CSV table of C-alpha atoms in Angstrom, one decimal:
chain,number,residue,atom,x,y,z
A,290,MET,CA,-62.0,-15.2,56.6
A,291,LYS,CA,-59.7,-17.1,54.0
A,292,GLU,CA,-56.9,-14.3,53.2
A,293,LEU,CA,-56.8,-13.9,48.9
A,294,ARG,CA,-52.8,-14.3,48.2
A,295,PRO,CA,-52.0,-13.2,44.9
A,296,GLN,CA,-51.7,-15.7,41.9
A,297,PRO,CA,-48.7,-16.2,39.8
A,298,ALA,CA,-50.3,-14.5,36.5
A,299,SER,CA,-49.8,-16.6,33.0
A,300,VAL,CA,-48.7,-16.2,29.9
A,301,MET,CA,-50.3,-16.5,27.3
A,302,PRO,CA,-49.7,-17.0,23.7
A,303,GLY,CA,-50.9,-14.3,21.8
A,304,SER,CA,-48.6,-11.9,24.0
A,305,GLN,CA,-45.5,-15.3,23.2
A,306,ALA,CA,-45.8,-15.7,20.3
A,307,ARG,CA,-45.2,-11.7,20.0
A,308,CYS,CA,-42.5,-12.0,22.1
A,309,ARG,CA,-41.3,-14.0,20.1
A,310,ALA,CA,-41.9,-12.0,16.6
A,311,ARG,CA,-39.8,-8.9,18.5
A,312,ASP,CA,-36.4,-11.7,20.1
A,313,ARG,CA,-36.5,-12.4,15.9
A,314,ASN,CA,-36.8,-9.0,14.7
A,315,ASN,CA,-33.6,-7.3,17.4
A,316,ILE,CA,-30.4,-6.0,15.3
A,317,LEU,CA,-28.8,-7.9,18.7
A,318,ASN,CA,-29.9,-10.9,17.6
A,319,ARG,CA,-27.4,-10.3,14.3
A,320,PRO,CA,-24.5,-12.7,14.3
A,321,GLU,CA,-21.9,-9.8,14.7
A,322,PHE,CA,-23.9,-8.8,17.5
A,323,LEU,CA,-23.3,-11.8,19.1
A,324,SER,CA,-20.7,-11.6,21.5
A,325,LEU,CA,-23.1,-8.0,22.4
A,326,ASN,CA,-26.8,-10.8,23.8
A,327,GLN,CA,-24.8,-14.0,25.1
A,328,THR,CA,-27.3,-15.1,26.5
A,329,PRO,CA,-25.6,-17.9,29.8
A,330,CYS,CA,-26.3,-21.6,29.3
A,331,ARG,CA,-28.1,-22.6,32.1
A,332,GLU,CA,-31.0,-20.2,30.5
A,333,GLN,CA,-30.5,-21.2,27.1
A,334,ALA,CA,-31.2,-25.5,28.4
A,335,GLY,CA,-33.6,-24.1,30.2
A,336,GLU,CA,-36.1,-23.0,27.4
A,337,ALA,CA,-34.6,-26.1,25.7
A,338,ARG,CA,-36.7,-28.2,28.7
A,339,GLY,CA,-40.2,-26.1,29.1
A,340,GLY,CA,-41.0,-24.1,25.6
A,341,ALA,CA,-44.7,-23.8,27.0
A,342,GLY,CA,-43.4,-22.3,30.1
A,343,PRO,CA,-42.1,-18.7,31.3
A,344,ARG,CA,-39.3,-17.0,29.2
A,345,ARG,CA,-36.7,-15.1,31.9
A,346,SER,CA,-36.0,-11.7,31.1
A,347,MET,CA,-32.9,-10.6,28.1
A,348,ILE,CA,-32.1,-7.6,31.4
A,349,ARG,CA,-29.6,-8.9,33.5
A,350,GLN,CA,-28.4,-6.8,36.8
A,351,PRO,CA,-24.8,-5.6,36.6
A,352,SER,CA,-23.4,-8.8,38.4
A,353,GLN,CA,-25.1,-11.2,36.8
A,354,GLN,CA,-23.1,-9.2,33.0
A,355,ASP,CA,-19.6,-9.7,34.7
A,356,ASP,CA,-19.8,-13.6,35.2
A,357,THR,CA,-21.1,-14.3,32.6
A,358,GLY,CA,-17.6,-13.0,31.1
A,359,GLY,CA,-15.8,-14.1,33.2
A,360,ARG,CA,-17.1,-17.6,32.1
A,361,SER,CA,-17.0,-17.0,28.3
A,362,ARG,CA,-13.4,-15.6,28.6
A,363,ASP,CA,-12.4,-18.8,31.0
A,364,SER,CA,-14.1,-21.1,28.5
A,365,SER,CA,-12.0,-19.4,25.9
A,366,GLU,CA,-9.0,-19.7,26.8
A,367,GLY,CA,-10.0,-24.2,27.7
A,368,PRO,CA,-11.0,-26.6,25.2
A,369,ALA,CA,-15.0,-26.9,25.0
A,370,PRO,CA,-16.5,-29.9,26.2
A,371,ASP,CA,-18.1,-32.1,24.1
A,372,GLY,CA,-22.2,-30.5,23.2
A,373,ALA,CA,-20.4,-26.9,24.1
A,374,PRO,CA,-21.7,-24.1,22.3
A,375,PRO,CA,-17.9,-23.0,20.4
A,376,PRO,CA,-17.2,-19.9,22.8
A,377,SER,CA,-17.9,-16.7,20.9
A,378,ARG,CA,-15.1,-13.7,20.7
A,379,TYR,CA,-14.6,-10.9,23.4
A,380,PRO,CA,-17.1,-7.9,23.0
A,381,GLU,CA,-14.0,-6.1,22.8
A,382,GLN,CA,-12.9,-7.5,19.4
A,383,ASP,CA,-16.2,-6.9,18.3
A,384,CYS,CA,-15.9,-2.8,19.0
A,385,MET,CA,-13.0,-2.3,16.7
A,386,GLN,CA,-14.7,-4.6,13.5
A,387,LEU,CA,-17.9,-2.2,13.6
A,388,ASN,CA,-16.2,0.5,14.8
A,389,PRO,CA,-12.9,0.9,12.4
A,390,THR,CA,-10.8,4.8,13.2
A,391,PHE,CA,-10.4,7.2,10.7
A,392,ARG,CA,-7.0,6.7,9.6
A,393,GLY,CA,-8.0,3.3,8.3
A,394,ILE,CA,-10.6,4.7,6.5
A,395,ALA,CA,-9.2,7.0,4.3
A,396,MET,CA,-6.3,5.0,3.8
A,397,SER,CA,-8.6,2.4,2.6
A,398,SER,CA,-10.6,5.2,0.3
A,399,LEU,CA,-7.6,6.2,-1.4
A,400,LEU,CA,-6.4,2.8,-1.8
A,401,ALA,CA,-9.3,1.5,-4.0
A,402,ILE,CA,-8.9,5.4,-5.7
A,403,ASP,CA,-5.8,4.7,-6.3
A,404,ILE,CA,-6.4,2.0,-7.9
A,405,SER,CA,-9.2,2.5,-9.6
A,406,LEU,CA,-7.7,5.4,-11.8
A,407,SER,CA,-4.6,3.7,-12.7
A,408,LYS,CA,-6.5,0.8,-14.7
A,409,ARG,CA,-8.6,3.8,-16.0
A,410,LEU,CA,-5.8,5.3,-17.3
A,411,GLY,CA,-4.2,1.6,-18.5
A,412,VAL,CA,-5.4,2.4,-22.0
A,413,CYS,CA,-2.2,1.8,-23.6
A,414,VAL,CA,-1.6,-2.4,-21.8
A,415,ALA,CA,-2.8,-3.7,-24.6
A,416,SER,CA,-1.0,-3.6,-28.5
A,417,ARG,CA,-5.8,-3.5,-29.2
A,418,GLY,CA,-8.5,-1.2,-28.2
A,419,GLY,CA,-8.5,2.9,-27.5
A,420,GLY,CA,-4.9,3.5,-27.0
A,421,ALA,CA,-3.7,0.4,-30.0
A,422,PRO,CA,-2.0,4.3,-31.6
A,423,LEU,CA,-0.1,4.7,-29.0
A,424,HIS,CA,1.3,2.1,-28.0
A,425,SER,CA,4.0,2.1,-29.9
A,426,MET,CA,4.9,5.8,-28.6
A,427,VAL,CA,4.2,5.4,-25.1
A,428,THR,CA,6.2,1.7,-25.4
A,429,LEU,CA,9.4,4.6,-26.4
A,430,LEU,CA,8.9,6.9,-24.5
A,431,ALA,CA,8.6,4.9,-21.2
A,432,LEU,CA,12.2,3.7,-23.0
A,433,THR,CA,14.3,6.8,-22.6
A,434,GLY,CA,13.7,7.0,-18.8
A,435,HIS,CA,15.3,3.5,-19.1
A,436,ALA,CA,17.8,3.1,-16.0
A,437,LEU,CA,20.1,1.3,-18.9
A,438,THR,CA,19.5,4.0,-21.8
A,439,TRP,CA,20.7,6.4,-18.4
A,440,ILE,CA,23.6,4.8,-17.4
A,441,CYS,CA,25.0,3.6,-21.1
A,442,GLY,CA,24.9,7.3,-22.8
A,443,THR,CA,26.7,9.0,-20.0
A,444,LEU,CA,29.9,7.1,-19.4
A,445,ILE,CA,30.1,6.7,-23.9
A,446,CYS,CA,29.6,10.8,-22.6
A,447,LEU,CA,31.9,10.3,-20.0
A,448,TRP,CA,34.9,8.1,-22.4
A,449,ARG,CA,33.6,10.7,-25.6
A,450,SER,CA,34.7,13.3,-23.1
A,451,ASN,CA,38.1,16.0,-23.2
A,452,THR,CA,37.6,18.6,-20.8
A,453,LEU,CA,37.9,18.3,-16.2
A,454,ALA,CA,34.2,19.8,-16.1
A,455,GLY,CA,32.2,17.7,-18.0
A,456,GLN,CA,34.5,14.6,-16.7
A,457,GLU,CA,32.8,15.9,-13.2
A,458,VAL,CA,29.3,16.3,-14.7
A,459,LEU,CA,29.8,13.4,-15.7
A,460,VAL,CA,31.2,11.5,-13.2
A,461,ASN,CA,29.2,12.8,-10.3
A,462,LEU,CA,25.9,11.7,-12.9
A,463,LEU,CA,27.0,8.4,-13.0
A,464,LEU,CA,26.8,8.1,-9.3
A,465,ALA,CA,24.0,9.6,-9.0
A,466,LEU,CA,22.4,7.0,-11.7
A,467,LEU,CA,23.8,4.6,-9.9
A,468,LEU,CA,22.3,5.8,-6.3
A,469,ASP,CA,19.0,5.9,-8.1
A,470,LEU,CA,19.1,2.2,-9.5
A,471,MET,CA,20.1,0.6,-6.1
A,472,THR,CA,17.5,2.5,-3.4
A,473,VAL,CA,14.8,2.2,-5.9
A,474,ALA,CA,15.4,-1.4,-6.6
A,475,GLY,CA,16.0,-1.8,-2.8
A,476,MET,CA,12.7,-0.1,-1.3
A,477,GLN,CA,10.0,-2.1,-4.3
A,478,LYS,CA,11.8,-5.2,-2.9
A,479,LEU,CA,11.3,-4.3,0.9
A,480,VAL,CA,7.4,-3.1,-0.4
A,481,LYS,CA,7.0,-6.2,-3.3
A,482,ARG,CA,3.2,-3.8,-4.6
A,483,ARG,CA,2.6,-5.3,-7.6
A,484,GLY,CA,1.5,-3.2,-11.0
A,485,PRO,CA,-2.0,-2.2,-11.4
A,486,TRP,CA,-2.5,-5.0,-13.9
A,487,ASP,CA,-0.1,-7.4,-12.3
A,488,PHE,CA,2.2,-8.6,-15.8
A,489,PRO,CA,5.4,-10.1,-14.7
A,490,PRO,CA,8.8,-8.5,-15.2
A,491,GLY,CA,10.3,-8.4,-18.8
A,492,PHE,CA,14.0,-8.3,-20.2
A,493,LEU,CA,14.9,-4.9,-20.1
A,494,ASP,CA,12.9,-4.9,-16.1
A,495,TYR,CA,15.3,-7.9,-14.9
A,496,VAL,CA,18.4,-5.8,-16.0
A,497,ALA,CA,17.7,-2.6,-14.8
A,498,MET,CA,15.8,-4.4,-11.4
A,499,ASP,CA,12.4,-2.1,-12.1
A,500,THR,CA,10.5,-5.6,-10.8
A,501,TYR,CA,8.3,-4.5,-8.4
A,502,SER,CA,5.3,-1.5,-9.0
A,503,PHE,CA,6.4,1.3,-6.1
A,504,PRO,CA,8.2,3.1,-6.5
A,505,ALA,CA,8.0,4.3,-9.9
A,506,ALA,CA,11.7,3.8,-11.3
A,507,HIS,CA,11.2,5.4,-14.8
A,508,ALA,CA,9.4,8.4,-12.5
A,509,SER,CA,12.5,8.9,-9.6
A,510,ARG,CA,14.8,8.7,-12.7
A,511,ALA,CA,13.6,11.5,-15.1
A,512,ALA,CA,12.9,13.5,-11.8
A,513,MET,CA,16.5,13.2,-10.6
A,514,VAL,CA,17.6,13.4,-13.8
A,515,ALA,CA,16.0,16.8,-16.1
A,516,LYS,CA,17.2,18.1,-12.7
A,517,PHE,CA,20.6,17.4,-12.8
A,518,LEU,CA,21.0,18.5,-15.8
A,519,LEU,CA,19.0,22.0,-15.8
A,520,ASN,CA,21.2,22.2,-12.5
A,521,HIS,CA,24.4,22.2,-14.2
A,522,LEU,CA,24.1,23.5,-18.0
A,523,VAL,CA,23.0,26.1,-19.4
A,524,LEU,CA,19.5,25.7,-20.9
A,525,ALA,CA,17.5,27.8,-23.1
A,526,VAL,CA,13.3,28.5,-21.3
A,527,PRO,CA,11.7,25.8,-24.3
A,528,LEU,CA,14.5,23.8,-23.8
A,529,ARG,CA,14.2,23.3,-20.3
A,530,ILE,CA,10.5,23.0,-19.9
A,531,LEU,CA,10.5,20.4,-22.5
A,532,LEU,CA,13.0,18.9,-20.2
A,533,TYR,CA,10.5,19.4,-17.8
A,534,LEU,CA,7.4,18.2,-19.8
A,535,TRP,CA,9.8,14.8,-20.4
A,536,ALA,CA,9.9,14.3,-17.0
A,537,PHE,CA,6.6,14.8,-16.1
A,538,LEU,CA,5.2,11.9,-19.7
A,539,VAL,CA,8.0,9.6,-18.9
A,540,GLY,CA,6.1,8.9,-15.4
A,541,VAL,CA,2.7,9.2,-16.9
A,542,SER,CA,4.0,6.7,-19.3
A,543,ARG,CA,4.6,3.9,-16.9
A,544,VAL,CA,0.5,4.2,-15.7
A,545,LEU,CA,-0.3,4.1,-19.0
A,546,LEU,CA,1.0,0.6,-20.4
A,547,GLY,CA,0.2,-0.1,-17.0
A,548,LYS,CA,3.0,-0.7,-15.4
A,549,HIS,CA,2.4,1.4,-12.0
A,550,HIS,CA,-0.4,3.8,-9.7
A,551,LEU,CA,-0.9,7.5,-9.3
A,552,SER,CA,0.6,6.6,-6.2
A,553,ASP,CA,3.7,5.0,-7.1
A,554,VAL,CA,4.7,7.7,-9.3
A,555,GLY,CA,4.3,10.1,-8.0
A,556,CYS,CA,6.0,9.1,-4.9
A,557,GLY,CA,9.2,8.5,-7.6
A,558,PHE,CA,8.8,11.8,-8.3
A,559,ALA,CA,9.7,13.0,-5.1
A,560,LEU,CA,12.3,10.5,-4.6
A,561,GLY,CA,13.8,11.5,-7.7
A,562,PHE,CA,14.5,14.6,-6.6
A,563,LEU,CA,15.6,13.4,-3.2
A,564,HIS,CA,18.2,11.6,-4.8
A,565,PHE,CA,20.0,14.9,-6.7
A,566,SER,CA,20.2,16.4,-2.4
A,567,LEU,CA,21.3,13.9,-1.7
A,568,VAL,CA,24.2,14.2,-5.2
A,569,GLU,CA,24.6,17.8,-4.7
A,570,SER,CA,25.1,17.7,-0.6
A,571,VAL,CA,28.0,14.7,-1.5
A,572,TRP,CA,29.8,16.4,-4.8
A,573,LEU,CA,32.6,15.1,-5.8
A,574,ASP,CA,35.6,17.8,-6.6
A,575,SER,CA,37.6,17.0,-10.4
A,576,ALA,CA,41.0,15.4,-8.8
A,577,THR,CA,38.1,12.3,-7.0
A,578,CYS,CA,36.9,12.5,-10.7
A,579,GLN,CA,39.9,11.9,-12.1
A,580,THR,CA,41.0,9.0,-9.5
A,581,LEU,CA,37.6,7.5,-10.0
A,582,ILE,CA,37.8,7.6,-14.0
A,583,SER,CA,41.5,6.6,-13.8
A,584,ILE,CA,40.6,3.8,-11.7
A,585,GLY,CA,38.2,2.4,-13.7
A,586,THR,CA,40.4,2.4,-16.8
A,587,LEU,CA,42.9,1.0,-15.1
A,588,ARG,CA,45.4,3.2,-15.2
A,589,TRP,CA,45.8,4.3,-11.1
A,590,THR,CA,49.4,5.0,-10.5
A,591,PRO,CA,49.0,4.7,-6.8
A,592,LEU,CA,51.2,6.7,-4.4
A,593,VAL,CA,55.0,4.8,-2.9
């Protein structure tokens, strides 16, 4: 009797078409998953030469996967030969792009909300529009928190002051204003964040070195001055409330004018309170203030 041997099963055209349709619908065939579903070059060449032959299985053993990964890494290190497909990215890079961290998602979401709200609140950006009647008043309110306004006003009050206590407070206030000006200008140069509407800075902004958005210089100065005056002046309760309200409105005015984001103003307020605490910790006494006034007015007589 003749021994019957099993004949190799031939692939029917209908099943071959179904396999191709299934491969096209496979999610691993998308561009972002190419490195996870990479076929060796020899299999691709064999499929290109014999389209009617049986298709090889896409499932590979761990040893074959390791071998393929080693070849892809070796090909990425050196130049690819002519006619060869470009080397794919590593699977670890795909996983990093497809699975962002929770911290990155949270920061991106908060940044997008900050930019969107800041642009929506910039109603006084142009002289025409819904906030046109408030444009002049908001601009004047922002000018009350400008560095040039406060430094010149403090120098005038110091020149007209005749009491030692008043001169002591004014000298420390002047030093606090200079500290706030230099610190905010340095941070703005370091971060270089543009405003929500990216307007070019004006002449007064260049004078006060307020050319960038983060942190808000007006908000920092208003918070520091308000806290300083409330701590060293005896004011009634309505005046204290008005002083806090003024500091808050100065920061909001910069958002309405499209100069700063909401986060810039919030960080500016926090920085202003930090400057006040720093000035209070290194408070200059009356004798030191008189020496500084004498040096500034060129009336200082050094000891021999």
